[in-house]
Amino acid sequence: MMVDASRKAISDAPPSDADAARTMRLGTGTSLVILLLLLVAPLLVKNFIVFQLTTVLIYGIAILALNILTGGSGQFSLGQSAFYALGAYTSAILIEHAGVNYALTLPISGIVCFAAGFLFGLPALRLSGVYLALATFALAVATPQLLKLGALEPWTGGVQGLVVDKPDAPFGLPVSQDAWLYYFTLAIAVAIYIASVNLLSSRSGRAMMAIRDNEIAASAMGINVALYKTLTFGVSAAITGIAGGLGAIAVQFVAPDSFTIQLAIALFLGMVVGGVGWLPGSLVGAAFIVFIPNVAESISKGLSGAVFGVLLLVVIFLVPDGARQVAQACRSVIGRRKG
Amino acid sequence: MELLSNQILAGIATGAIYACMALALVMIYQAIGQLNFAQGEMAMFSTFMAWQMIHWGAPYWAAFVLTLMLSFAGGVVIERLLFRPLAKAPILTNLAGFLALFAIINSVAGLIWDFTIKPFPSPFGSSPFLGSRLVSTHQAGMIGVILLVLAVLFVFLRFTRMGLAMRAAAAQPESARLVGIDTNRMIALGWGMAAAVGAVAGMLIAPVVFLDPNMMGGVLIYGFAAAVLGGLSSPPGAVVGGFLVGIIENLVGTYVSGVGNELKLPIALALIVIVLVVKPSGLFGRQEIKRV
């Protein structure tokens, strides 16, 4: 399964590169250029596009979370929409029913989702490969029905969902609500990205990757496989939950039917397009899943699925490592020019 | 008591559908070791083709048979074009391929036939069966047709040369190749048969759930639950699993308060997770042993 991909990634890396996490991120210079572009982007475009860019960042965080799970520890999940939904509902309920400040709801969503992910990770421990994909697929399919449960209706608003107020920029800053939300999301996304890169290059990250590459060898080296697998599930769910909370604030609305299997599939596809295990690819994947359906839908209604699917097939047949492969190709071309 | 027998009979009727879906899933799993997440959409597309033919004036059974043949061909084509090249690719790539197929079929069906809900005719009518209030003629006919399909498949796999070759290719691909079986052809055959069996399930459930591009979502999940319960490596197990899951679904829905219709999918989720955790090989499946 993942072994092939990772072995390839390892053999592609220059032999002197002892730091395995190096292949998972960009160099500092490139990162700063991208950050600069992200910082000035909202100044150049209309408010609606700023909102879309915010969505890209939010999905980028969710895909990053999936990337940690799949690229880091080699576990699959088609059920990320469940944790996204849990995070979104936690934030929405805290804001609307408890009057908590929106920024403070995000860590709470993260903690709630960490617990949920850790618990789901326990049975998932015994599953691998297609079985884990199946269990998480079922989780994603069941999520909307669980959210519609009559017993939870006083909090969740049932089928109707909940409306969330859009926050204003604080301290009277002269920026629009959309722009403020964009920078707020960007700050969180950058923090999560840096934390994830550090996590993956830490002792824990190496343990995860050892499990991904060979579970039996990893446990022989004294890695607590069960603990690290469930922890990774928990961390991934927590980050997805934060993305979900941000999503609820940005869209100003949560309802069960926003969190169907389609969302889980989109996140999974975003990861594949961006390149599994390559964290910067998450942003590329997110842009793919936000903009491609829009473009397709503007051509013909109902076409988005087909365009999505065909492009995905193109990716897996022609560039199986996604955006990572494209980036590597570019780098080698530039390298040849210089040399 | 009447409620109980009524629910069990209704469970057997829907269970027959799950058995078909599970069997289709198991056939592909046996052939290529992957779960076909697009199985439900393939069945849905077949059902739409049948609807179109009936709409154009074809008699029901002619449309039925023609749809089976087209679905078989469609299954073979999908295997040749899409999954043959991915045979050596990692699971993740295959998974992405199935999801792409899911999205494409769903969207194309919506483009051609619209996303509105359509009624689908039943050749059996819906009057009470033999004067009984327990089963409708459609449910009885559904069980009858599916038992017939299962019997034909059983005879094919058990008593024909090609059936034996298929089972050999699934059980021991390497050895099968060495004794001269064209395993690639067997894989394509498995895909074709899976598509046709799925089409049967789609056409028979459509009068109950109505026809629209998203009709198979719930059925697919129950098909997975059935396949897992019976054991992914055992076709007869999948059939038994299908009937069991149909009965369990109905009984839990009736007797456990607060479940009813609105929690049907979480029941399937619970079933899948419990079976995978407690007995991953299912009731009838082989234990998978990995070499270190």
mmCIF file of C-alpha atoms in Angstrom, chain A residues 89-211:
data_model
loop_
_atom_site.group_PDB
_atom_site.id
_atom_site.type_symbol
_atom_site.label_atom_id
_atom_site.label_comp_id
_atom_site.label_asym_id
_atom_site.label_seq_id
_atom_site.Cartn_x
_atom_site.Cartn_y
_atom_site.Cartn_z
ATOM 1 C CA TYR A 89 -21.311 22.142 15.306
ATOM 2 C CA THR A 90 -19.229 22.565 18.459
ATOM 3 C CA SER A 91 -18.243 26.083 17.425
ATOM 4 C CA ALA A 92 -21.727 27.007 16.232
ATOM 5 C CA ILE A 93 -23.429 25.736 19.399
ATOM 6 C CA LEU A 94 -20.914 27.505 21.672
ATOM 7 C CA ILE A 95 -21.307 30.782 19.790
ATOM 8 C CA GLU A 96 -25.080 30.694 19.519
ATOM 9 C CA HIS A 97 -26.169 29.020 22.767
ATOM 10 C CA ALA A 98 -23.360 29.873 25.161
ATOM 11 C CA GLY A 99 -22.306 33.200 23.668
ATOM 12 C CA VAL A 100 -18.623 32.246 23.622
ATOM 13 C CA ASN A 101 -16.269 34.407 21.558
ATOM 14 C CA TYR A 102 -15.748 32.803 18.136
ATOM 15 C CA ALA A 103 -11.972 32.649 18.446
ATOM 16 C CA LEU A 104 -12.215 30.828 21.765
ATOM 17 C CA THR A 105 -14.523 28.169 20.354
ATOM 18 C CA LEU A 106 -11.826 26.881 18.000
ATOM 19 C CA PRO A 107 -9.545 25.301 20.617
ATOM 20 C CA ILE A 108 -12.624 23.774 22.249
ATOM 21 C CA SER A 109 -13.664 22.285 18.885
ATOM 22 C CA GLY A 110 -10.151 20.956 18.531
ATOM 23 C CA ILE A 111 -10.245 19.279 21.935
ATOM 24 C CA VAL A 112 -13.698 17.778 21.368
ATOM 25 C CA CYS A 113 -12.621 16.411 17.992
ATOM 26 C CA PHE A 114 -9.351 15.126 19.411
ATOM 27 C CA ALA A 115 -11.352 13.054 21.891
ATOM 28 C CA ALA A 116 -13.741 11.841 19.176
ATOM 29 C CA GLY A 117 -10.903 10.991 16.822
ATOM 30 C CA PHE A 118 -8.976 9.196 19.544
ATOM 31 C CA LEU A 119 -12.066 7.124 20.403
ATOM 32 C CA PHE A 120 -12.777 6.273 16.772
ATOM 33 C CA GLY A 121 -9.093 5.469 16.377
ATOM 34 C CA LEU A 122 -9.369 2.699 18.975
ATOM 35 C CA PRO A 123 -11.532 0.338 16.882
ATOM 36 C CA ALA A 124 -9.852 1.630 13.726
ATOM 37 C CA LEU A 125 -6.578 0.306 15.146
ATOM 38 C CA ARG A 126 -7.528 -3.200 14.237
ATOM 39 C CA LEU A 127 -8.297 -2.219 10.662
ATOM 40 C CA SER A 128 -5.985 -1.370 7.841
ATOM 41 C CA GLY A 129 -6.095 -0.594 4.157
ATOM 42 C CA VAL A 130 -9.471 -1.052 2.497
ATOM 43 C CA TYR A 131 -11.139 -2.043 5.770
ATOM 44 C CA LEU A 132 -10.284 1.253 7.394
ATOM 45 C CA ALA A 133 -11.478 3.081 4.285
ATOM 46 C CA LEU A 134 -14.753 1.191 4.547
ATOM 47 C CA ALA A 135 -15.324 1.899 8.246
ATOM 48 C CA THR A 136 -14.604 5.599 7.832
ATOM 49 C CA PHE A 137 -16.748 5.726 4.677
ATOM 50 C CA ALA A 138 -19.658 4.356 6.706
ATOM 51 C CA LEU A 139 -18.965 6.961 9.396
ATOM 52 C CA ALA A 140 -19.186 9.755 6.843
ATOM 53 C CA VAL A 141 -22.413 8.387 5.350
ATOM 54 C CA ALA A 142 -24.017 8.071 8.770
ATOM 55 C CA THR A 143 -23.006 11.552 9.985
ATOM 56 C CA PRO A 144 -25.887 13.629 8.533
ATOM 57 C CA GLN A 145 -28.453 11.270 10.054
ATOM 58 C CA LEU A 146 -26.759 11.448 13.447
ATOM 59 C CA LEU A 147 -26.829 15.245 13.285
ATOM 60 C CA LYS A 148 -30.554 15.206 12.523
ATOM 61 C CA LEU A 149 -31.303 13.145 15.642
ATOM 62 C CA GLY A 150 -34.463 14.362 17.360
ATOM 63 C CA ALA A 151 -32.903 14.149 20.814
ATOM 64 C CA LEU A 152 -30.188 16.671 19.908
ATOM 65 C CA GLU A 153 -32.521 19.096 18.204
ATOM 66 C CA PRO A 154 -32.619 21.732 20.971
ATOM 67 C CA TRP A 155 -28.874 22.266 20.429
ATOM 68 C CA THR A 156 -28.325 21.385 16.791
ATOM 69 C CA GLY A 157 -31.512 22.863 15.351
ATOM 70 C CA GLY A 158 -32.267 19.549 13.624
ATOM 71 C CA VAL A 159 -32.653 19.631 9.854
ATOM 72 C CA GLN A 160 -32.819 23.442 9.896
ATOM 73 C CA GLY A 161 -29.345 23.798 11.309
ATOM 74 C CA LEU A 162 -27.953 26.843 13.087
ATOM 75 C CA VAL A 163 -27.169 30.346 11.900
ATOM 76 C CA VAL A 164 -23.932 31.883 13.171
ATOM 77 C CA ASP A 165 -23.157 35.606 13.274
ATOM 78 C CA LYS A 166 -20.228 36.825 11.244
ATOM 79 C CA PRO A 167 -17.564 38.433 13.411
ATOM 80 C CA ASP A 168 -16.428 42.056 12.875
ATOM 81 C CA ALA A 169 -12.794 43.013 12.750
ATOM 82 C CA PRO A 170 -11.595 43.753 16.300
ATOM 83 C CA PHE A 171 -10.090 47.022 17.650
ATOM 84 C CA GLY A 172 -11.927 48.956 14.930
ATOM 85 C CA LEU A 173 -9.480 47.843 12.247
ATOM 86 C CA PRO A 174 -10.459 49.347 8.887
ATOM 87 C CA VAL A 175 -10.976 46.022 7.058
ATOM 88 C CA SER A 176 -14.152 44.362 5.851
ATOM 89 C CA GLN A 177 -15.604 41.344 7.654
ATOM 90 C CA ASP A 178 -14.526 39.073 4.798
ATOM 91 C CA ALA A 179 -10.965 40.354 4.821
ATOM 92 C CA TRP A 180 -10.724 40.073 8.606
ATOM 93 C CA LEU A 181 -11.954 36.493 8.468
ATOM 94 C CA TYR A 182 -9.411 35.775 5.756
ATOM 95 C CA TYR A 183 -6.481 37.047 7.814
ATOM 96 C CA PHE A 184 -7.805 35.338 10.922
ATOM 97 C CA THR A 185 -7.963 32.019 9.018
ATOM 98 C CA LEU A 186 -4.573 32.606 7.438
ATOM 99 C CA ALA A 187 -2.971 33.153 10.839
ATOM 100 C CA ILE A 188 -4.437 29.907 12.138
ATOM 101 C CA ALA A 189 -3.509 28.033 8.960
ATOM 102 C CA VAL A 190 0.107 29.198 9.180
ATOM 103 C CA ALA A 191 0.291 28.268 12.864
ATOM 104 C CA ILE A 192 -1.127 24.794 12.140
ATOM 105 C CA TYR A 193 1.202 24.312 9.174
ATOM 106 C CA ILE A 194 4.290 25.161 11.210
ATOM 107 C CA ALA A 195 3.120 22.985 14.087
ATOM 108 C CA SER A 196 2.486 20.075 11.693
ATOM 109 C CA VAL A 197 5.900 20.352 10.061
ATOM 110 C CA ASN A 198 7.482 20.355 13.501
ATOM 111 C CA LEU A 199 5.340 17.441 14.619
ATOM 112 C CA LEU A 200 6.345 15.333 11.647
ATOM 113 C CA SER A 201 10.042 16.060 12.074
ATOM 114 C CA SER A 202 9.920 15.327 15.798
ATOM 115 C CA ARG A 203 10.436 12.003 17.492
ATOM 116 C CA SER A 204 6.667 11.356 17.312
ATOM 117 C CA GLY A 205 6.590 12.141 13.615
ATOM 118 C CA ARG A 206 9.405 9.716 12.923
ATOM 119 C CA ALA A 207 7.558 7.094 14.940
ATOM 120 C CA MET A 208 4.461 7.660 12.785
ATOM 121 C CA MET A 209 6.412 7.332 9.572
ATOM 122 C CA ALA A 210 8.122 4.205 10.843
ATOM 123 C CA ILE A 211 4.670 2.720 11.412
#
